[in-house]
Short mmCIF file of C-alpha atoms and ligand atoms in Angstrom, two decimals:
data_model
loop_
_atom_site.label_atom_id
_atom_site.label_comp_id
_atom_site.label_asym_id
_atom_site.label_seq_id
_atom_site.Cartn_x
_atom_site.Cartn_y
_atom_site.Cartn_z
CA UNK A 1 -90.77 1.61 14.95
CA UNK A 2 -87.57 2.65 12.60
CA UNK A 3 -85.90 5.20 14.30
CA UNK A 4 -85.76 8.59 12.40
CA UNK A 5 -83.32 9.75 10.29
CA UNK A 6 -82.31 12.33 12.75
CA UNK A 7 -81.78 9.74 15.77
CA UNK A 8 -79.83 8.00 13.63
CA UNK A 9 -77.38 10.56 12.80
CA UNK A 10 -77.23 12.39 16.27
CA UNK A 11 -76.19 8.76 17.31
CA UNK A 12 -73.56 8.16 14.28
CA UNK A 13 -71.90 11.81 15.37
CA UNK A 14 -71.84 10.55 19.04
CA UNK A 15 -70.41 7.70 17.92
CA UNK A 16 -67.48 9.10 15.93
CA UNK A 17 -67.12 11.51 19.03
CA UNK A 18 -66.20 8.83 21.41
CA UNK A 19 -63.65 7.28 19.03
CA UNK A 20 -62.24 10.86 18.59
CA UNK A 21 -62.14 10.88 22.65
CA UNK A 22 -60.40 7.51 23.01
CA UNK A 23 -57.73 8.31 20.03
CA UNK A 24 -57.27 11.60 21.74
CA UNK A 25 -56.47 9.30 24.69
CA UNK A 26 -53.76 7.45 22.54
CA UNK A 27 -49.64 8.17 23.25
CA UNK A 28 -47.70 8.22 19.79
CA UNK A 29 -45.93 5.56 21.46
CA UNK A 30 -48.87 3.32 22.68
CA UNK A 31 -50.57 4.00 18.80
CA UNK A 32 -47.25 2.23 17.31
CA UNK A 33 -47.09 -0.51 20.12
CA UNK A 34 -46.90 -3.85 18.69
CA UNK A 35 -45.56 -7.65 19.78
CA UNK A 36 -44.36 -8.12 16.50
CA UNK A 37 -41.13 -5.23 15.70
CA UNK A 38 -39.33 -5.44 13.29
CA UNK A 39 -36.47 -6.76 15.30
CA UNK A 40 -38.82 -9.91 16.38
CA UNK A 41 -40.41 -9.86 12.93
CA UNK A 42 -37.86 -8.26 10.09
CA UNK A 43 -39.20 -7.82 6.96
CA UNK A 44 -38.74 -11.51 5.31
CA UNK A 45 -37.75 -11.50 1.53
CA UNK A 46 -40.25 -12.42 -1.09
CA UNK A 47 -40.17 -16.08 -2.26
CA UNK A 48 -37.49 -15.97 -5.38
CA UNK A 49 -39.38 -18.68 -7.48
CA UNK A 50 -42.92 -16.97 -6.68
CA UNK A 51 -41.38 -13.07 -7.36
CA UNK A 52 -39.60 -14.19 -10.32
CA UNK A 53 -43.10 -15.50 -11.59
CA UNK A 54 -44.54 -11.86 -10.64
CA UNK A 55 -41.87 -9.94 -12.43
CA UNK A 56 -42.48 -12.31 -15.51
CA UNK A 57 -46.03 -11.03 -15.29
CA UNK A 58 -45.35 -7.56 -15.02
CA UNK A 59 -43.03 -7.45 -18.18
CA UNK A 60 -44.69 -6.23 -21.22
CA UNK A 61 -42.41 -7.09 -23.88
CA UNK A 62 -43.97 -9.72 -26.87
CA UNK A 63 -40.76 -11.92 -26.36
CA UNK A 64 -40.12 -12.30 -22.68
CA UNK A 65 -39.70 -15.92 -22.09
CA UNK A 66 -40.43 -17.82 -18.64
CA UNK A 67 -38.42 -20.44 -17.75
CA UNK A 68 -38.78 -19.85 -14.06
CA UNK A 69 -41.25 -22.31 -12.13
CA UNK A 70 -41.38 -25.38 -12.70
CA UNK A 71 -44.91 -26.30 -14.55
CA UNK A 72 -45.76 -27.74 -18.17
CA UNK A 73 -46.30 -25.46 -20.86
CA UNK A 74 -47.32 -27.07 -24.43
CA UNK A 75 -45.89 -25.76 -27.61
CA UNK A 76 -47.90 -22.53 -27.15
CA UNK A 77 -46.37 -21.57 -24.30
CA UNK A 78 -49.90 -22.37 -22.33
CA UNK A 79 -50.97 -24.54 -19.26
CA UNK A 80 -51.76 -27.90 -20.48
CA UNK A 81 -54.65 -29.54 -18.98
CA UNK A 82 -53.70 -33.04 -19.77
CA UNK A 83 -56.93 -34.61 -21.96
CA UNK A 84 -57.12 -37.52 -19.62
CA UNK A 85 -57.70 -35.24 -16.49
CA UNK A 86 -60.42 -33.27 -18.51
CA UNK A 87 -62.24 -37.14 -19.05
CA UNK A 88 -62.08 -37.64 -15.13
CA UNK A 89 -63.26 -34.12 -14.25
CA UNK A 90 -66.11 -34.86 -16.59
CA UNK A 91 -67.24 -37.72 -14.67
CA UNK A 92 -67.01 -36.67 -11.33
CA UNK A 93 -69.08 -33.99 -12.78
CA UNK A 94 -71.68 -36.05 -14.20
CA UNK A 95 -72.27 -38.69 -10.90
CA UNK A 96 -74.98 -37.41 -9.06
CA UNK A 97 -73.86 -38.93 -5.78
CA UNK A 98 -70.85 -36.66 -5.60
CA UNK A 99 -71.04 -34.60 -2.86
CA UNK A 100 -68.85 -31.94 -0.41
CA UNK A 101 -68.55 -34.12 2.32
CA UNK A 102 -65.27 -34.33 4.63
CA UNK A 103 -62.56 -36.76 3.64
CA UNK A 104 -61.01 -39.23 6.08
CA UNK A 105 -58.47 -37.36 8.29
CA UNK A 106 -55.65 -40.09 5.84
CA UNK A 107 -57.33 -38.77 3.21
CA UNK A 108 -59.67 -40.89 0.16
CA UNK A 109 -58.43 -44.58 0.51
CA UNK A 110 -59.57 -44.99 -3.01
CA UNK A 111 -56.90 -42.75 -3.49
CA UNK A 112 -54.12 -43.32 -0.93
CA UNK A 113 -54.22 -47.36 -2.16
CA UNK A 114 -53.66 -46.21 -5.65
CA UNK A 115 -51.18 -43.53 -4.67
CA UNK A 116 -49.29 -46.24 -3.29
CA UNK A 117 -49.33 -49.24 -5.71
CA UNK A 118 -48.56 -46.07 -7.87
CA UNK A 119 -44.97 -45.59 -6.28
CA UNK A 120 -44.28 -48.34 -4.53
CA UNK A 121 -45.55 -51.04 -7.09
CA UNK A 122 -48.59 -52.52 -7.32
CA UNK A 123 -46.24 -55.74 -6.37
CA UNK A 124 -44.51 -54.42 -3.77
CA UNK A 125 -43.32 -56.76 -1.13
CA UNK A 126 -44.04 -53.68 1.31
CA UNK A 127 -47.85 -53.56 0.17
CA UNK A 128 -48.20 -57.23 0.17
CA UNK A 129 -46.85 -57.89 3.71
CA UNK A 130 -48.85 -55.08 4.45
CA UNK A 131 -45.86 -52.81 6.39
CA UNK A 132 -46.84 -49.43 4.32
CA UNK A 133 -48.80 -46.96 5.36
CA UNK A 134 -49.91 -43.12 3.22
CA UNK A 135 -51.89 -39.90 4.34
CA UNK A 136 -53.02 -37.81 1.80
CA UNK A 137 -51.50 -34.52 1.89
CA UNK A 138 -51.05 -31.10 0.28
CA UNK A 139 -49.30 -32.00 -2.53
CA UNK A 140 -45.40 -32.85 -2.62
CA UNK A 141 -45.02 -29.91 0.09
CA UNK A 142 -47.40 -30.99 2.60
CA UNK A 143 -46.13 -34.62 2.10
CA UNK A 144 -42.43 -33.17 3.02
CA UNK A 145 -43.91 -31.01 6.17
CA UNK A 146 -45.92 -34.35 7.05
CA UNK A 147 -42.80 -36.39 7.19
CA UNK A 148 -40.81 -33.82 8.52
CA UNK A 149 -43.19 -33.14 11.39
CA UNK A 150 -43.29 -36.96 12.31
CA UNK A 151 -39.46 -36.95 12.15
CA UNK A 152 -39.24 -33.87 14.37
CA UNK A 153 -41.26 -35.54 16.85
CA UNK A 154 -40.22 -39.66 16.89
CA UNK A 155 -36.99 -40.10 15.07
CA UNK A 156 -34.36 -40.86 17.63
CA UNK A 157 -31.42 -41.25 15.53
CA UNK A 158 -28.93 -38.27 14.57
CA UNK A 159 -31.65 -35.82 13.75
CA UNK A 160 -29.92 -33.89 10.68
CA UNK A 161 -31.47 -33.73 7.52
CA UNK A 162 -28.88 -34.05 4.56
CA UNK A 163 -29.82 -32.17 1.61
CA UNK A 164 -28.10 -32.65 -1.79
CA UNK A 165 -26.29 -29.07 -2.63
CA UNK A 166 -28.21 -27.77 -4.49
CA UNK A 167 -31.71 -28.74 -3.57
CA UNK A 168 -35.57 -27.61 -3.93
CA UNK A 169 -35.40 -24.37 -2.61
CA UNK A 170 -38.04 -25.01 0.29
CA UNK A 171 -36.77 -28.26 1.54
CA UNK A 172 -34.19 -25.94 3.91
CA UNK A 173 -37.36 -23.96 5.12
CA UNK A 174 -39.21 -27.07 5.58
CA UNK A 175 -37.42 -29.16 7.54
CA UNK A 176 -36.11 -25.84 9.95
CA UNK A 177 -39.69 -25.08 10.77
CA UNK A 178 -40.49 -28.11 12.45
CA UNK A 179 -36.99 -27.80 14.39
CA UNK A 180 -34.69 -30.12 12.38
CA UNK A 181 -31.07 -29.46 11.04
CA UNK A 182 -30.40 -29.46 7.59
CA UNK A 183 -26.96 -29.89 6.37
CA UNK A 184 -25.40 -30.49 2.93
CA UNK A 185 -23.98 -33.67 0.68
CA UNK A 186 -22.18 -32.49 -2.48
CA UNK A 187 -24.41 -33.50 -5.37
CA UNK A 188 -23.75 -30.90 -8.74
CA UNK A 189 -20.44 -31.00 -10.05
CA UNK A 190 -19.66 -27.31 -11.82
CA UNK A 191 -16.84 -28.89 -13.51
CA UNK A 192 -19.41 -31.77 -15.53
CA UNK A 193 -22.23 -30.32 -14.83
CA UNK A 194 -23.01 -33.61 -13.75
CA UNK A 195 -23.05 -35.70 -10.70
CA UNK A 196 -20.35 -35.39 -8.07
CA UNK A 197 -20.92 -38.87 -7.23
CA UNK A 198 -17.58 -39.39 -5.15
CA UNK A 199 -18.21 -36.06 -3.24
CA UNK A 200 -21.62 -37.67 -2.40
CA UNK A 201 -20.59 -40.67 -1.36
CA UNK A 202 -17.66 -39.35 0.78
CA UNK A 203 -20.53 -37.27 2.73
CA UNK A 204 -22.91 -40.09 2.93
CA UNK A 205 -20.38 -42.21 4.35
CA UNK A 206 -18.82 -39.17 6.50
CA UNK A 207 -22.23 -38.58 7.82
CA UNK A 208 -22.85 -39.91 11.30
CA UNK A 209 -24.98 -43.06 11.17
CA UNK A 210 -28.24 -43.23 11.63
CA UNK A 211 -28.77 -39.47 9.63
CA UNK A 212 -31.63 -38.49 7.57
CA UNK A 213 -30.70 -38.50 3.86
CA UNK A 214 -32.84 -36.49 1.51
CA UNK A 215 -32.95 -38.10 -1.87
CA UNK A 216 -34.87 -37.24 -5.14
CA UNK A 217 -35.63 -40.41 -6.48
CA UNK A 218 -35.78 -38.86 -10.20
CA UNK A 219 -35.36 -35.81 -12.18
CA UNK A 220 -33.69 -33.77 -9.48
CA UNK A 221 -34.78 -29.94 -8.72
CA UNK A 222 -33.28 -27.92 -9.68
CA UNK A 223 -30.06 -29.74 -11.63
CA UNK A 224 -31.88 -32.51 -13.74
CA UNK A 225 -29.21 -34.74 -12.94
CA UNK A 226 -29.72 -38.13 -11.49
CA UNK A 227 -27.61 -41.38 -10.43
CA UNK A 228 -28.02 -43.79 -12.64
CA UNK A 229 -29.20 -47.38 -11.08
CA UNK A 230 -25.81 -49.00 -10.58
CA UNK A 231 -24.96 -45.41 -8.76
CA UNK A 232 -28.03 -45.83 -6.76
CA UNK A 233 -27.17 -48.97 -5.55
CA UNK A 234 -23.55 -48.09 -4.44
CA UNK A 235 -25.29 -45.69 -2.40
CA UNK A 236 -27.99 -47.84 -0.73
CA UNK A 237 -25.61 -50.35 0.45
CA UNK A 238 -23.18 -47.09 2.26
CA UNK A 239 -26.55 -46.09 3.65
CA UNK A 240 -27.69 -49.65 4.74
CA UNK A 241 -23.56 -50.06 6.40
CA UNK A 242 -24.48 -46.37 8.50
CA UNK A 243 -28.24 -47.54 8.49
CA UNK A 244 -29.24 -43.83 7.30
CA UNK A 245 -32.75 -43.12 7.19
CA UNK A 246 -33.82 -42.67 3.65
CA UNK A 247 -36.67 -39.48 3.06
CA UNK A 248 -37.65 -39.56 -1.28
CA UNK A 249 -39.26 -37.06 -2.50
CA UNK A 250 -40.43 -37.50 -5.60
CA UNK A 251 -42.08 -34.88 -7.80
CA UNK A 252 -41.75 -36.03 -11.04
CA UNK A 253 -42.60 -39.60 -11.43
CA UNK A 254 -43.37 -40.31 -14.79
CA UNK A 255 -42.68 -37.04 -15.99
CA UNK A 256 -39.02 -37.65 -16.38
CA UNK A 257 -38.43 -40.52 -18.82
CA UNK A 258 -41.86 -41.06 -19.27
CA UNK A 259 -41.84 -44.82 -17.82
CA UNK A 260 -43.83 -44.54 -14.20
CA UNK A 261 -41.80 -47.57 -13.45
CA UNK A 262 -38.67 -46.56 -14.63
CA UNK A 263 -38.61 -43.44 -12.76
CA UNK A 264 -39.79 -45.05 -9.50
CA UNK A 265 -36.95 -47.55 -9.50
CA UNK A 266 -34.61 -45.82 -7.71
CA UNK A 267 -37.09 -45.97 -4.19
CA UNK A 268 -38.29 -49.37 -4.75
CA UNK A 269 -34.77 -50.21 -4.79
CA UNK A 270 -34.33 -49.23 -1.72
CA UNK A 271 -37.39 -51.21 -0.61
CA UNK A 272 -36.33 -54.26 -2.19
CA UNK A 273 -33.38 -54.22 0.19
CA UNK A 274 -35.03 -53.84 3.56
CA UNK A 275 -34.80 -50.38 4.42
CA UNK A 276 -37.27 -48.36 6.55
CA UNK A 277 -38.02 -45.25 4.33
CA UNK A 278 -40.38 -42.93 3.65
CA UNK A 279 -41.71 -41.25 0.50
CA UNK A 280 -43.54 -38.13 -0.51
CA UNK A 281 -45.63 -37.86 -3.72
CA UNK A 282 -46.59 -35.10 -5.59
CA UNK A 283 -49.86 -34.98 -8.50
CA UNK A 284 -48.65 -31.72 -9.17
CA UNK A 285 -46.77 -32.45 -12.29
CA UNK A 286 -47.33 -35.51 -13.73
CA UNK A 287 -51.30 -34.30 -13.67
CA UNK A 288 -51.18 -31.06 -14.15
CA UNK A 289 -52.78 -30.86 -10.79
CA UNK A 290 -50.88 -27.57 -9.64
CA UNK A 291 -53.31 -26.10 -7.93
CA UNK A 292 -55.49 -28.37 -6.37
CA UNK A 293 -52.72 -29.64 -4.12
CA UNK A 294 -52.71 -33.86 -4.32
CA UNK A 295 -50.14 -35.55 -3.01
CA UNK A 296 -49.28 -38.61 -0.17
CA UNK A 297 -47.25 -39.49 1.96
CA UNK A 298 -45.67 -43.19 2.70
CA UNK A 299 -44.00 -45.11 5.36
CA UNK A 300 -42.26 -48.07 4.83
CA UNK A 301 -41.22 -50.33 7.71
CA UNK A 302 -38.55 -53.03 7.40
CA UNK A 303 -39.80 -56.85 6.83
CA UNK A 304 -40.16 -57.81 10.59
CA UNK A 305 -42.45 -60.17 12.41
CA UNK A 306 -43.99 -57.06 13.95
CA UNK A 307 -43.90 -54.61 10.76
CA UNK A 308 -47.26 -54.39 10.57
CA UNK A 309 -48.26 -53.41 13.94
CA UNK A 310 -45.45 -51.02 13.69
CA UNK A 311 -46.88 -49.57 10.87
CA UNK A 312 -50.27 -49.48 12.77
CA UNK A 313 -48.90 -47.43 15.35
CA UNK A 314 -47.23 -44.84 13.08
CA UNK A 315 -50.48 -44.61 11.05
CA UNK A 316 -52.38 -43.58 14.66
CA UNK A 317 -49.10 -40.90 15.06
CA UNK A 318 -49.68 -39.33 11.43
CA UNK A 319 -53.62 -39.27 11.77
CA UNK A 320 -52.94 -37.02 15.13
CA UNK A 321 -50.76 -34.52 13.16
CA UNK A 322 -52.75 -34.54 10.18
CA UNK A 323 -55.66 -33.67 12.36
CA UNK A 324 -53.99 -30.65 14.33
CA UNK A 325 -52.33 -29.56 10.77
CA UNK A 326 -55.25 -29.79 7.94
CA UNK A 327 -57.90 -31.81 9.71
CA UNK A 328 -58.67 -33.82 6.71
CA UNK A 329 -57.31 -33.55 2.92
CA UNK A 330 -59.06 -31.49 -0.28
CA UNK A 331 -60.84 -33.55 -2.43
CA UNK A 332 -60.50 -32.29 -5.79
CA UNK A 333 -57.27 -33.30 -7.20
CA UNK A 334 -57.49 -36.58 -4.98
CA UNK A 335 -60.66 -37.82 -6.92
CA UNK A 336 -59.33 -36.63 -10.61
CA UNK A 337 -56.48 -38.81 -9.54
CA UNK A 338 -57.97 -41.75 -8.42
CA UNK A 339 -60.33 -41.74 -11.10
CA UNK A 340 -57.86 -42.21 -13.37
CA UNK A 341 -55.50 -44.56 -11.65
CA UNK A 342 -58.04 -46.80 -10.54
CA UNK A 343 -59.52 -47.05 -14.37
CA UNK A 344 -57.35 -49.28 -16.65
CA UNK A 345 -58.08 -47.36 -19.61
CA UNK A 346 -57.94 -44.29 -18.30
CA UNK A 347 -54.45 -45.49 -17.34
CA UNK A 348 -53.45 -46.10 -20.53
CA UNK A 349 -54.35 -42.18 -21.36
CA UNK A 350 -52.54 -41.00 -18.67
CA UNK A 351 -49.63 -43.12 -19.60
CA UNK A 352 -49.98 -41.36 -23.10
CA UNK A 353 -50.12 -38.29 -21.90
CA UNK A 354 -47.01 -38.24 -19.83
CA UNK A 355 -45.20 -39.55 -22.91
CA UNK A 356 -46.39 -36.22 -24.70
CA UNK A 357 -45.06 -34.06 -22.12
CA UNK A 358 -41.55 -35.63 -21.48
CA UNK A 359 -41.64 -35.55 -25.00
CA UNK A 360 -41.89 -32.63 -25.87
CA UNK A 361 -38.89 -31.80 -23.16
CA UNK A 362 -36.82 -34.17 -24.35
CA UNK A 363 -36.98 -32.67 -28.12
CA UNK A 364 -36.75 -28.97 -26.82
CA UNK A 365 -33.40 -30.55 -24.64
CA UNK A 366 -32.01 -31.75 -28.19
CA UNK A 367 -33.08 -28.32 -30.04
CA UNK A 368 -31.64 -26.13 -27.75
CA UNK A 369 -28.48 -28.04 -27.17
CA UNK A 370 -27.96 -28.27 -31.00
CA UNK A 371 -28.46 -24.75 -31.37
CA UNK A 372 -25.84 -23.40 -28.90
CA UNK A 373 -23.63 -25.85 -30.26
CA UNK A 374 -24.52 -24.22 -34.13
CA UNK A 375 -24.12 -20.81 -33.13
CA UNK A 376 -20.39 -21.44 -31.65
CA UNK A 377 -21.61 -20.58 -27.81
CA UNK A 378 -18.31 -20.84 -26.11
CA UNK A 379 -18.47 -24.30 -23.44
CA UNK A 380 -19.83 -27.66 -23.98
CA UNK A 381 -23.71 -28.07 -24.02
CA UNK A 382 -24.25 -31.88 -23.76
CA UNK A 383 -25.11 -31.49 -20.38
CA UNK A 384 -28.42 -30.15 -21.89
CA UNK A 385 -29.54 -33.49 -23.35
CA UNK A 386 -27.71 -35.46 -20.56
CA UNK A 387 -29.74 -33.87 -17.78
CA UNK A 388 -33.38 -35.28 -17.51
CA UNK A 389 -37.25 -33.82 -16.36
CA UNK A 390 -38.22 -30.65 -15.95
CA UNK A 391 -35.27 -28.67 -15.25
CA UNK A 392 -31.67 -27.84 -16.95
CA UNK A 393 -28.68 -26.84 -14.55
CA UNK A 394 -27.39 -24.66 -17.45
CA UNK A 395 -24.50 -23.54 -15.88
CA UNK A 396 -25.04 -19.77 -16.47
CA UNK A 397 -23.95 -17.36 -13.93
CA UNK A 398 -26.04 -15.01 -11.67
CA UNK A 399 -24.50 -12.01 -13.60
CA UNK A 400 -25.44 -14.32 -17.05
CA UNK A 401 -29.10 -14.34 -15.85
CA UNK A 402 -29.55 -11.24 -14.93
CA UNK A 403 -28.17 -9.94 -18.86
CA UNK A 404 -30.50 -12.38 -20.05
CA UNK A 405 -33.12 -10.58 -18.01
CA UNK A 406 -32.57 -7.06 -18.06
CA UNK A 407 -31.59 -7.29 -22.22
CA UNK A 408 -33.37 -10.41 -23.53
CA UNK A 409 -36.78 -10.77 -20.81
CA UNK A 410 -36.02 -14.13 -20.66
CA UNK A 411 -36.31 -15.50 -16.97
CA UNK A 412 -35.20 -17.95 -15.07
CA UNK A 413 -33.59 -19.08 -11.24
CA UNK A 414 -30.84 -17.09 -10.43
CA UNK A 415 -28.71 -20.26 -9.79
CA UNK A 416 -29.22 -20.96 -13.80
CA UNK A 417 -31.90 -23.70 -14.03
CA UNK A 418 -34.34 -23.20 -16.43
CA UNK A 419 -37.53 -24.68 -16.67
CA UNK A 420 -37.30 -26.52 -19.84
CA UNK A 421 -41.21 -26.41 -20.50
CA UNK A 422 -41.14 -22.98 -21.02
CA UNK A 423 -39.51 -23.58 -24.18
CA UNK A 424 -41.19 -24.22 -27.85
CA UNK A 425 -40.99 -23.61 -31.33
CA UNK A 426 -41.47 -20.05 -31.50
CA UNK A 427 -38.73 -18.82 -28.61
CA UNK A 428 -36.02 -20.91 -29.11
CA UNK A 429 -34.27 -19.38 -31.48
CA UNK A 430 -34.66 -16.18 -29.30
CA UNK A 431 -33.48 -18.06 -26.07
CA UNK A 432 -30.46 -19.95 -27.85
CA UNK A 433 -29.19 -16.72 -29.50
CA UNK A 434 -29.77 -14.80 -25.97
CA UNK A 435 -27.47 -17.21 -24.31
CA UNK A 436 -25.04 -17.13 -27.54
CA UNK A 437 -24.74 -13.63 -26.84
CA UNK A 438 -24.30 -13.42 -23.22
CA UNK A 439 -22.02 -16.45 -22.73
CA UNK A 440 -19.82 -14.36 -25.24
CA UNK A 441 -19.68 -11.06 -23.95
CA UNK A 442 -19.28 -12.49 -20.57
CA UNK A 443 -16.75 -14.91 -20.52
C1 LIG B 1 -40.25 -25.49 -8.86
O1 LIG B 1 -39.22 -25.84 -8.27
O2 LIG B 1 -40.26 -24.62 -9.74
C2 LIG B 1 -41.56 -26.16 -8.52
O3 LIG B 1 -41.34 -27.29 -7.78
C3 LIG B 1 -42.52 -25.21 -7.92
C4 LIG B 1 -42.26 -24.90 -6.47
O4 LIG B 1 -43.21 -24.98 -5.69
O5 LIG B 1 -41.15 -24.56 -6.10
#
């Protein structure tokens, strides 16, 4: 039988009378009792790249301009879904076999193969002696963790992580979470607003052997400046002489000169000459895969009679800690991938596309250059055009970027990089005569 309305309430009002009596019961001081104060837990700061996005939002002026995080816009200003990724979500749609299943705790091998012959070369001495090894991950940022987990726990040479100053804003925050140093190479020079390449070498060689270098293989975050190869090779053979341990991540392959092969060069350098490495890979760009988080993960062992059973056993290690950290890898982003990678002409598409989007950078680098240079903005500007991928070290300063801000809406890193994809036809002019204007009145 229901119970009757007035049961019901005569038990909901001696319900609300015995929480009354046990919050009676309750000190002011027990009530605010927590294990997390705020002397444990102080109030963190809110991510600058992910807050500057948020304040972007919030603005309401027509002619605010974002060139804050780092993600492809097309001429409009919008989110480009590259055509070729629209082709492979239409299949996946269409195959009536696809299903929700869990992945393998590495991840789709259709994928991680591809992933790897991707990066490494799909003639890669390291593939073809069979001494590589790749887990799926979240993106370029659970590739990192991944790597910087394993390091945390096995790596028994100096355990300090060199970062290039500047770097990616969460490499620092990475590699500290899992326990490891971090310390600094020179890398940006503010005088060229190029590459300090003696200051890096100096710290490469100064660093004791056996350290962990992090390198971005091509179009570095946040500067946009990279070695070139003959640069790249001076610095493998200082690494091989203090047999460093070489950590690439690489974000932007393809994306940057629009040559998958080109941009890769730099790591499979490094291969070519023997070195144990590893490399994380991000989807995020070069796909337009922001959201849906595919990336990998590599190890490369050294040519050795016993490389691959090396390899074997640090494949068991990473399947442990990707169990205990994601359990197995999303599928999404993985499958677009793969379908396109493993489909020659939905290569070629892909291949296309990436031409359109470093494209499209490389003429907004030459317009925007050329315009500060027409308007009579005091410095030089060819560091515009010299730098490469998604991002421009301008060289503005903080107080620079805030004017540009607070008087122009346009946004961007406090450090001065600016996103170059947030530029197109119909805010240049804005942008370039902004930074006329403030470079001026602020010199
Ligand atoms: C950036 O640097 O803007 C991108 O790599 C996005 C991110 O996650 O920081």
């Amino acid at each position: 039988m229901a119970p009757s309305s007035s049961s019901s309430s005569t038990s909901a009002s001696s319900s609300l009378q015995r929480l009354n009596n046990i919050a009676n019961h309750i000190s002011p001081s027990m009530a605010s009792a927590t294990s997390f104060p705020a002397d444990t837990v102080p109030q963190a700061p809110e991510d600058a790249l992910f807050g500057l996005a948020r304040a972007y939002k919030a603005d309401t002026n027509p002619q605010k301009v974002d060139l804050g995080i780092g993600a492809y816009r097309d001429n409009n200003g919008k989110p480009w879904v590259l055509p070729v990724v629209k082709k492979a979500d239409d299949i996946l749609r269409s195959n009536p076999e696809l299903n929700h299943e869990y992945a393998p705790i590495a991840g789709f091998p259709e994928f991680t193969s591809k992933a790897a012959e991707l990066i490494l070369g799909a003639d890669s001495p390291a593939l073809r002696e069979k001494r590589a090894t790749s887990m799926q991950t979240i993106s370029g940022t659970g590739a990192v963790h991944l790597g910087a987990l394993f390091l945390a726990k096995f790596y028994k040479g100096n355990r300090v992580v060199y970062l290039s100053n500047p770097t990616w804003a969460n490499h620092k925050q990475i590699f500290g979470n899992v326990g490891l140093q971090t310390a600094d190479y020179p890398y940006f020079s503010k005088k060229s607003n190029g590459l300090d390449f003696d200051g890096m070498k100096a710290a490469i060689q100064g660093a004791p052997d056996r350290s962990i270098i992090l390198l971005h293989p091509c179009a570095h975050n946040p500067t946009g400046v990279d070695p070139t190869l003959d640069q790249w090779k001076e610095l493998a053979a200082i690494m091989a002489q203090k047999k460093h341990f070489p950590f690439f991540d690489c974000a932007y392959q393809g994306f940057a000169s629009g040559d998958l092969a080109r941009d890769a060069a730099a790591l499979r350098y490094f291969i070519d000459q023997g070195f144990e490495l590893v490399v994380c890979q991000s989807f995020a760009k070069n796909f337009g895969l922001y959201g849906e988080r595919a990336g990998c993960f590599h190890v490369v062992t050294s040519p050795a009679s016993d490389a691959s059973a090396t390899i074997g056993r640090i494949a068991s290690q990473l399947a442990i800690l990707q169990r205990s950290e994601i359990s197995n890898p999303p599928l999404y982003g993985a499958r677009i991938a793969s379908t396109v990678l493993s489909d020659p002409a939905l290569f070629t598409e892909w291949e296309d596309n990436l031409r359109t989007m470093s494209g499209r950078i490389i003429t907004m680098r030459k317009e925007l250059r050329s315009r500060l240079e027409a308007l009579g903005t005091p410095g030089t500007w060819n560091h515009i055009t010299d730098q490469i991928g998604m991002f421009s070290f301008t060289g503005l300063s903080e107080t620079q970027v805030q004017k540009l801000r607070d008087e122009y809406h346009i946004y961007m890193t406090k450090n001065g990089r600016i996103s170059m994809a947030g530029l197109n036809t119909n805010n240049i002019d804005h942008v370039a005569n902004a930074i006329r204007k403030v470079v001026g009145e602020t010199q």
